[in-house]
Amino acid sequence: MRSGRLLSIFGLLIVGCSLRIDTAQLENDIKAGIEQQGYRIKLRSVICPSGIDQQTGVVFKCVAELVSDETFDIEVRQLDDSGNLDWTVPSSKVILNVATLETDIQTALAQEVGQRPAIDCGPLYRLNLPGESFECNVVGDPVASGDRIPAAIANVDTEGNLTWQEIRYPMPAANPTRSLESNAAATGASTAPTEATAAASTPATPADSDD
């Protein structure tokens, strides 16, 4: 009974002295990360809630503000109770996270080419600009139905929704002349006309008549 009482008191002491997330450091890290991984993105600030205890699995949101005054959310998850965090920026009307786009393209192409080619759409974060287009590289130029697929084009419609389409190039047709020469070389035959063939194709000269 006494030992249980001591454990209970000790537990209360731990709660009372629990460590908290360093909010200022987190805000600086997120701001630097988005600007480094973003395409022409400049932030005025990132604001995160203060007073959050370090606790595994806790999820909370921070808000980023662009220099244009637009704002978007950042999702933060605590990976453990030692202050290790993971954060991401979901796509919104303000910003695009191309990781989801890369996965969508990869999944669709896997059904066509029988493999999951790597997709590279460039910087992870982009401003959501209606009417803008950008290219995603399909690594390895896979082939489907006789077409080479080196890339995909992503388009942002007037509502800020993201769509994409493949870029296809037909594979070059085989050269029939070269194929004939290759086959002749393999069999030891000659593609040049023989003497008999040449003679047969030459018009005969009329014979002289004694009459």
PDB file of C-alpha atoms in Angstrom:
ATOM      1  CA  MET A   1       0.000   0.000   0.000  1.00  0.00           C
ATOM      2  CA  ARG A   2       2.754   2.410   0.912  1.00  0.00           C
ATOM      3  CA  SER A   3       4.676   1.748  -2.308  1.00  0.00           C
ATOM      4  CA  GLY A   4       1.548   2.460  -4.344  1.00  0.00           C
ATOM      5  CA  ARG A   5       1.148   5.758  -2.562  1.00  0.00           C
ATOM      6  CA  LEU A   6       4.747   6.694  -3.402  1.00  0.00           C
ATOM      7  CA  LEU A   7       4.263   5.859  -7.104  1.00  0.00           C
ATOM      8  CA  SER A   8       1.164   8.030  -7.219  1.00  0.00           C
ATOM      9  CA  ILE A   9       2.974  10.988  -5.719  1.00  0.00           C
ATOM     10  CA  PHE A  10       5.939  10.465  -8.057  1.00  0.00           C
ATOM     11  CA  GLY A  11       3.550  10.465 -11.021  1.00  0.00           C
ATOM     12  CA  LEU A  12       2.116  13.787  -9.951  1.00  0.00           C
ATOM     13  CA  LEU A  13       5.600  15.240  -9.724  1.00  0.00           C
ATOM     14  CA  ILE A  14       6.396  14.140 -13.287  1.00  0.00           C
ATOM     15  CA  VAL A  15       3.234  15.758 -14.643  1.00  0.00           C
ATOM     16  CA  GLY A  16       3.910  18.936 -12.759  1.00  0.00           C
ATOM     17  CA  CYS A  17       7.451  19.158 -14.158  1.00  0.00           C
ATOM     18  CA  SER A  18       6.710  17.948 -17.709  1.00  0.00           C
ATOM     19  CA  LEU A  19       8.771  19.516 -20.475  1.00  0.00           C
ATOM     20  CA  ARG A  20       7.124  21.654 -23.119  1.00  0.00           C
ATOM     21  CA  ILE A  21       7.704  22.203 -26.808  1.00  0.00           C
ATOM     22  CA  ASP A  22      10.103  25.055 -27.594  1.00  0.00           C
ATOM     23  CA  THR A  23       7.586  27.080 -29.596  1.00  0.00           C
ATOM     24  CA  ALA A  24      10.019  29.743 -30.841  1.00  0.00           C
ATOM     25  CA  GLN A  25      12.465  27.122 -32.128  1.00  0.00           C
ATOM     26  CA  LEU A  26       9.670  25.169 -33.815  1.00  0.00           C
ATOM     27  CA  GLU A  27       8.393  28.306 -35.574  1.00  0.00           C
ATOM     28  CA  ASN A  28      11.885  29.132 -36.856  1.00  0.00           C
ATOM     29  CA  ASP A  29      12.466  25.550 -38.056  1.00  0.00           C
ATOM     30  CA  ILE A  30       9.167  25.387 -39.944  1.00  0.00           C
ATOM     31  CA  LYS A  31       9.660  28.787 -41.569  1.00  0.00           C
ATOM     32  CA  ALA A  32      13.163  27.876 -42.765  1.00  0.00           C
ATOM     33  CA  GLY A  33      12.033  24.434 -43.937  1.00  0.00           C
ATOM     34  CA  ILE A  34       9.139  25.717 -46.034  1.00  0.00           C
ATOM     35  CA  GLU A  35      11.244  28.409 -47.688  1.00  0.00           C
ATOM     36  CA  GLN A  36      14.060  25.953 -48.438  1.00  0.00           C
ATOM     37  CA  GLN A  37      11.744  23.279 -49.847  1.00  0.00           C
ATOM     38  CA  GLY A  38       9.381  25.722 -51.549  1.00  0.00           C
ATOM     39  CA  TYR A  39       9.349  27.254 -55.001  1.00  0.00           C
ATOM     40  CA  ARG A  40       9.585  31.041 -54.667  1.00  0.00           C
ATOM     41  CA  ILE A  41       7.876  31.015 -51.267  1.00  0.00           C
ATOM     42  CA  LYS A  42       8.636  33.757 -48.753  1.00  0.00           C
ATOM     43  CA  LEU A  43       6.993  33.746 -45.332  1.00  0.00           C
ATOM     44  CA  ARG A  44       6.376  36.663 -43.025  1.00  0.00           C
ATOM     45  CA  SER A  45       5.902  34.435 -39.995  1.00  0.00           C
ATOM     46  CA  VAL A  46       4.903  31.073 -38.547  1.00  0.00           C
ATOM     47  CA  ILE A  47       2.812  31.045 -35.386  1.00  0.00           C
ATOM     48  CA  CYS A  48       2.450  27.913 -33.237  1.00  0.00           C
ATOM     49  CA  PRO A  49       0.485  27.465 -30.012  1.00  0.00           C
ATOM     50  CA  SER A  50       2.506  27.818 -26.812  1.00  0.00           C
ATOM     51  CA  GLY A  51       2.438  25.734 -23.645  1.00  0.00           C
ATOM     52  CA  ILE A  52       2.238  22.333 -25.365  1.00  0.00           C
ATOM     53  CA  ASP A  53       3.670  19.493 -23.282  1.00  0.00           C
ATOM     54  CA  GLN A  54       5.997  16.955 -24.882  1.00  0.00           C
ATOM     55  CA  GLN A  55       3.773  13.918 -25.335  1.00  0.00           C
ATOM     56  CA  THR A  56       3.873  11.152 -27.935  1.00  0.00           C
ATOM     57  CA  GLY A  57       1.164  11.311 -30.601  1.00  0.00           C
ATOM     58  CA  VAL A  58      -0.115  14.799 -29.811  1.00  0.00           C
ATOM     59  CA  VAL A  59      -1.131  16.661 -32.972  1.00  0.00           C
ATOM     60  CA  PHE A  60      -1.540  20.417 -33.303  1.00  0.00           C
ATOM     61  CA  LYS A  61      -1.563  23.120 -35.975  1.00  0.00           C
ATOM     62  CA  CYS A  62       0.616  26.109 -36.710  1.00  0.00           C
ATOM     63  CA  VAL A  63      -0.273  28.923 -39.098  1.00  0.00           C
ATOM     64  CA  ALA A  64       2.096  30.373 -41.709  1.00  0.00           C
ATOM     65  CA  GLU A  65       1.649  33.826 -43.214  1.00  0.00           C
ATOM     66  CA  LEU A  66       2.984  34.745 -46.656  1.00  0.00           C
ATOM     67  CA  VAL A  67       4.344  38.197 -47.384  1.00  0.00           C
ATOM     68  CA  SER A  68       1.164  38.614 -49.469  1.00  0.00           C
ATOM     69  CA  ASP A  69      -0.855  38.288 -46.198  1.00  0.00           C
ATOM     70  CA  GLU A  70      -2.358  34.910 -47.176  1.00  0.00           C
ATOM     71  CA  THR A  71      -2.209  32.190 -44.529  1.00  0.00           C
ATOM     72  CA  PHE A  72      -2.158  28.395 -44.514  1.00  0.00           C
ATOM     73  CA  ASP A  73      -2.018  25.616 -41.912  1.00  0.00           C
ATOM     74  CA  ILE A  74       0.865  23.362 -40.940  1.00  0.00           C
ATOM     75  CA  GLU A  75       0.146  20.044 -39.238  1.00  0.00           C
ATOM     76  CA  VAL A  76       2.589  19.078 -36.463  1.00  0.00           C
ATOM     77  CA  ARG A  77       2.790  15.648 -34.804  1.00  0.00           C
ATOM     78  CA  GLN A  78       4.891  14.709 -31.779  1.00  0.00           C
ATOM     79  CA  LEU A  79       6.825  11.516 -32.504  1.00  0.00           C
ATOM     80  CA  ASP A  80       7.817  10.896 -28.883  1.00  0.00           C
ATOM     81  CA  ASP A  81       7.931  12.580 -25.488  1.00  0.00           C
ATOM     82  CA  SER A  82      11.444  13.916 -26.059  1.00  0.00           C
ATOM     83  CA  GLY A  83      10.560  16.827 -28.319  1.00  0.00           C
ATOM     84  CA  ASN A  84      10.994  15.105 -31.696  1.00  0.00           C
ATOM     85  CA  LEU A  85       8.404  16.394 -34.160  1.00  0.00           C
ATOM     86  CA  ASP A  86       7.194  15.824 -37.708  1.00  0.00           C
ATOM     87  CA  TRP A  87       5.403  18.516 -39.672  1.00  0.00           C
ATOM     88  CA  THR A  88       3.829  18.822 -43.099  1.00  0.00           C
ATOM     89  CA  VAL A  89       1.918  21.360 -45.156  1.00  0.00           C
ATOM     90  CA  PRO A  90      -1.287  19.960 -46.685  1.00  0.00           C
ATOM     91  CA  SER A  91      -2.449  21.310 -50.039  1.00  0.00           C
ATOM     92  CA  SER A  92      -4.922  24.170 -49.813  1.00  0.00           C
ATOM     93  CA  LYS A  93      -6.213  27.131 -51.804  1.00  0.00           C
ATOM     94  CA  VAL A  94      -2.988  28.926 -50.890  1.00  0.00           C
ATOM     95  CA  ILE A  95      -0.234  26.325 -51.242  1.00  0.00           C
ATOM     96  CA  LEU A  96       0.351  22.997 -53.004  1.00  0.00           C
ATOM     97  CA  ASN A  97       2.137  19.967 -51.583  1.00  0.00           C
ATOM     98  CA  VAL A  98       3.396  18.085 -54.654  1.00  0.00           C
ATOM     99  CA  ALA A  99       4.213  14.898 -52.703  1.00  0.00           C
ATOM    100  CA  THR A 100       0.587  13.831 -53.068  1.00  0.00           C
ATOM    101  CA  LEU A 101       0.696  14.630 -56.792  1.00  0.00           C
ATOM    102  CA  GLU A 102       3.862  12.542 -57.234  1.00  0.00           C
ATOM    103  CA  THR A 103       2.176   9.587 -55.539  1.00  0.00           C
ATOM    104  CA  ASP A 104      -0.942   9.929 -57.714  1.00  0.00           C
ATOM    105  CA  ILE A 105       1.123   9.969 -60.941  1.00  0.00           C
ATOM    106  CA  GLN A 106       3.244   7.046 -59.781  1.00  0.00           C
ATOM    107  CA  THR A 107       0.192   4.947 -58.907  1.00  0.00           C
ATOM    108  CA  ALA A 108      -1.525   5.646 -62.235  1.00  0.00           C
ATOM    109  CA  LEU A 109       1.586   4.876 -64.300  1.00  0.00           C
ATOM    110  CA  ALA A 110       2.214   1.668 -62.371  1.00  0.00           C
ATOM    111  CA  GLN A 111      -1.006   0.254 -63.839  1.00  0.00           C
ATOM    112  CA  GLU A 112       0.157   1.108 -67.372  1.00  0.00           C
ATOM    113  CA  VAL A 113       3.844   0.200 -67.355  1.00  0.00           C
ATOM    114  CA  GLY A 114       3.900  -2.589 -64.756  1.00  0.00           C
ATOM    115  CA  GLN A 115       6.283  -0.800 -62.392  1.00  0.00           C
ATOM    116  CA  ARG A 116       6.295   2.210 -60.075  1.00  0.00           C
ATOM    117  CA  PRO A 117       8.601   4.787 -61.688  1.00  0.00           C
ATOM    118  CA  ALA A 118       9.998   7.544 -59.511  1.00  0.00           C
ATOM    119  CA  ILE A 119       8.318  10.924 -60.066  1.00  0.00           C
ATOM    120  CA  ASP A 120      10.025  14.282 -59.507  1.00  0.00           C
ATOM    121  CA  CYS A 121       7.821  17.380 -59.567  1.00  0.00           C
ATOM    122  CA  GLY A 122      10.543  19.688 -58.279  1.00  0.00           C
ATOM    123  CA  PRO A 123      10.308  21.668 -55.002  1.00  0.00           C
ATOM    124  CA  LEU A 124       7.958  20.129 -52.431  1.00  0.00           C
ATOM    125  CA  TYR A 125       5.835  23.239 -51.882  1.00  0.00           C
ATOM    126  CA  ARG A 126       4.447  25.625 -54.499  1.00  0.00           C
ATOM    127  CA  LEU A 127       2.057  28.550 -54.356  1.00  0.00           C
ATOM    128  CA  ASN A 128      -1.400  27.607 -55.593  1.00  0.00           C
ATOM    129  CA  LEU A 129      -1.681  29.870 -58.631  1.00  0.00           C
ATOM    130  CA  PRO A 130      -4.759  29.217 -60.839  1.00  0.00           C
ATOM    131  CA  GLY A 131      -3.791  28.821 -64.494  1.00  0.00           C
ATOM    132  CA  GLU A 132      -0.199  27.787 -63.749  1.00  0.00           C
ATOM    133  CA  SER A 133       1.371  24.620 -65.194  1.00  0.00           C
ATOM    134  CA  PHE A 134       4.561  22.793 -64.271  1.00  0.00           C
ATOM    135  CA  GLU A 135       6.314  19.612 -65.352  1.00  0.00           C
ATOM    136  CA  CYS A 136       6.946  16.433 -63.399  1.00  0.00           C
ATOM    137  CA  ASN A 137       9.790  14.188 -64.574  1.00  0.00           C
ATOM    138  CA  VAL A 138       9.071  10.461 -64.921  1.00  0.00           C
ATOM    139  CA  VAL A 139      12.412   8.854 -64.084  1.00  0.00           C
ATOM    140  CA  GLY A 140      13.565   6.189 -66.540  1.00  0.00           C
ATOM    141  CA  ASP A 141      11.202   7.113 -69.416  1.00  0.00           C
ATOM    142  CA  PRO A 142       8.953   4.014 -69.078  1.00  0.00           C
ATOM    143  CA  VAL A 143       7.156   2.678 -72.163  1.00  0.00           C
ATOM    144  CA  ALA A 144       3.439   1.879 -72.402  1.00  0.00           C
ATOM    145  CA  SER A 145       1.558   0.792 -75.547  1.00  0.00           C
ATOM    146  CA  GLY A 146       4.561   1.646 -77.706  1.00  0.00           C
ATOM    147  CA  ASP A 147       4.851   5.188 -76.302  1.00  0.00           C
ATOM    148  CA  ARG A 148       7.659   6.620 -74.214  1.00  0.00           C
ATOM    149  CA  ILE A 149       6.454   8.579 -71.149  1.00  0.00           C
ATOM    150  CA  PRO A 150       9.224  10.962 -70.033  1.00  0.00           C
ATOM    151  CA  ALA A 151       7.088  13.404 -68.054  1.00  0.00           C
ATOM    152  CA  ALA A 152       3.672  14.595 -66.936  1.00  0.00           C
ATOM    153  CA  ILE A 153       2.228  18.092 -66.985  1.00  0.00           C
ATOM    154  CA  ALA A 154       0.434  19.364 -63.880  1.00  0.00           C
ATOM    155  CA  ASN A 155      -2.196  22.082 -64.321  1.00  0.00           C
ATOM    156  CA  VAL A 156      -3.883  24.289 -61.742  1.00  0.00           C
ATOM    157  CA  ASP A 157      -7.413  25.163 -62.866  1.00  0.00           C
ATOM    158  CA  THR A 158      -9.275  28.420 -62.175  1.00  0.00           C
ATOM    159  CA  GLU A 159     -10.570  27.019 -58.879  1.00  0.00           C
ATOM    160  CA  GLY A 160      -7.105  26.072 -57.670  1.00  0.00           C
ATOM    161  CA  ASN A 161      -7.618  22.331 -58.241  1.00  0.00           C
ATOM    162  CA  LEU A 162      -4.645  20.302 -59.460  1.00  0.00           C
ATOM    163  CA  THR A 163      -4.873  17.926 -62.430  1.00  0.00           C
ATOM    164  CA  TRP A 164      -2.226  16.234 -64.576  1.00  0.00           C
ATOM    165  CA  GLN A 165      -1.724  14.444 -67.866  1.00  0.00           C
ATOM    166  CA  GLU A 166       1.023  12.300 -69.361  1.00  0.00           C
ATOM    167  CA  ILE A 167       3.443  13.467 -72.037  1.00  0.00           C
ATOM    168  CA  ARG A 168       3.853  10.665 -74.597  1.00  0.00           C
ATOM    169  CA  TYR A 169       6.215  10.216 -77.531  1.00  0.00           C
ATOM    170  CA  PRO A 170       5.826   7.311 -80.003  1.00  0.00           C
ATOM    171  CA  MET A 171       8.788   4.964 -80.076  1.00  0.00           C
ATOM    172  CA  PRO A 172      10.723   5.200 -83.390  1.00  0.00           C
ATOM    173  CA  ALA A 173       9.805   2.534 -85.956  1.00  0.00           C
ATOM    174  CA  ALA A 174      12.418  -0.032 -86.950  1.00  0.00           C
ATOM    175  CA  ASN A 175      14.386   0.688 -90.159  1.00  0.00           C
ATOM    176  CA  PRO A 176      13.322  -2.027 -92.675  1.00  0.00           C
ATOM    177  CA  THR A 177      16.455  -1.579 -94.848  1.00  0.00           C
ATOM    178  CA  ARG A 178      18.759  -2.049 -91.905  1.00  0.00           C
ATOM    179  CA  SER A 179      16.729  -5.030 -90.750  1.00  0.00           C
ATOM    180  CA  LEU A 180      17.135  -6.647 -94.207  1.00  0.00           C
ATOM    181  CA  GLU A 181      20.868  -6.041 -94.182  1.00  0.00           C
ATOM    182  CA  SER A 182      21.182  -7.433 -90.678  1.00  0.00           C
ATOM    183  CA  ASN A 183      19.237 -10.555 -91.631  1.00  0.00           C
ATOM    184  CA  ALA A 184      21.376 -11.076 -94.764  1.00  0.00           C
ATOM    185  CA  ALA A 185      24.567 -10.753 -92.765  1.00  0.00           C
ATOM    186  CA  ALA A 186      23.288 -13.278 -90.232  1.00  0.00           C
ATOM    187  CA  THR A 187      22.440 -15.871 -92.936  1.00  0.00           C
ATOM    188  CA  GLY A 188      25.506 -15.225 -95.127  1.00  0.00           C
ATOM    189  CA  ALA A 189      23.325 -14.177 -98.069  1.00  0.00           C
ATOM    190  CA  SER A 190      24.015 -11.166-100.253  1.00  0.00           C
ATOM    191  CA  THR A 191      21.544  -8.377-100.907  1.00  0.00           C
ATOM    192  CA  ALA A 192      23.270  -7.584-104.283  1.00  0.00           C
ATOM    193  CA  PRO A 193      21.710  -9.078-107.448  1.00  0.00           C
ATOM    194  CA  THR A 194      23.436 -12.215-108.739  1.00  0.00           C
ATOM    195  CA  GLU A 195      24.843 -12.504-112.273  1.00  0.00           C
ATOM    196  CA  ALA A 196      21.942 -14.697-113.290  1.00  0.00           C
ATOM    197  CA  THR A 197      19.485 -12.170-112.006  1.00  0.00           C
ATOM    198  CA  ALA A 198      21.304  -9.335-113.745  1.00  0.00           C
ATOM    199  CA  ALA A 199      21.388 -11.207-117.033  1.00  0.00           C
ATOM    200  CA  ALA A 200      17.762 -12.036-116.864  1.00  0.00           C
ATOM    201  CA  SER A 201      16.892  -8.432-116.278  1.00  0.00           C
ATOM    202  CA  THR A 202      18.960  -7.179-119.265  1.00  0.00           C
ATOM    203  CA  PRO A 203      17.079  -6.913-122.626  1.00  0.00           C
ATOM    204  CA  ALA A 204      18.399  -9.390-125.158  1.00  0.00           C
ATOM    205  CA  THR A 205      20.196  -8.004-128.322  1.00  0.00           C
ATOM    206  CA  PRO A 206      18.552  -9.117-131.568  1.00  0.00           C
ATOM    207  CA  ALA A 207      20.717 -11.669-133.479  1.00  0.00           C
ATOM    208  CA  ASP A 208      22.179 -10.671-136.878  1.00  0.00           C
ATOM    209  CA  SER A 209      20.274 -12.130-139.832  1.00  0.00           C
ATOM    210  CA  ASP A 210      21.897 -13.380-143.048  1.00  0.00           C
ATOM    211  CA  ASP A 211      18.762 -12.407-144.910  1.00  0.00           C
TER     212      ASP A 211
END
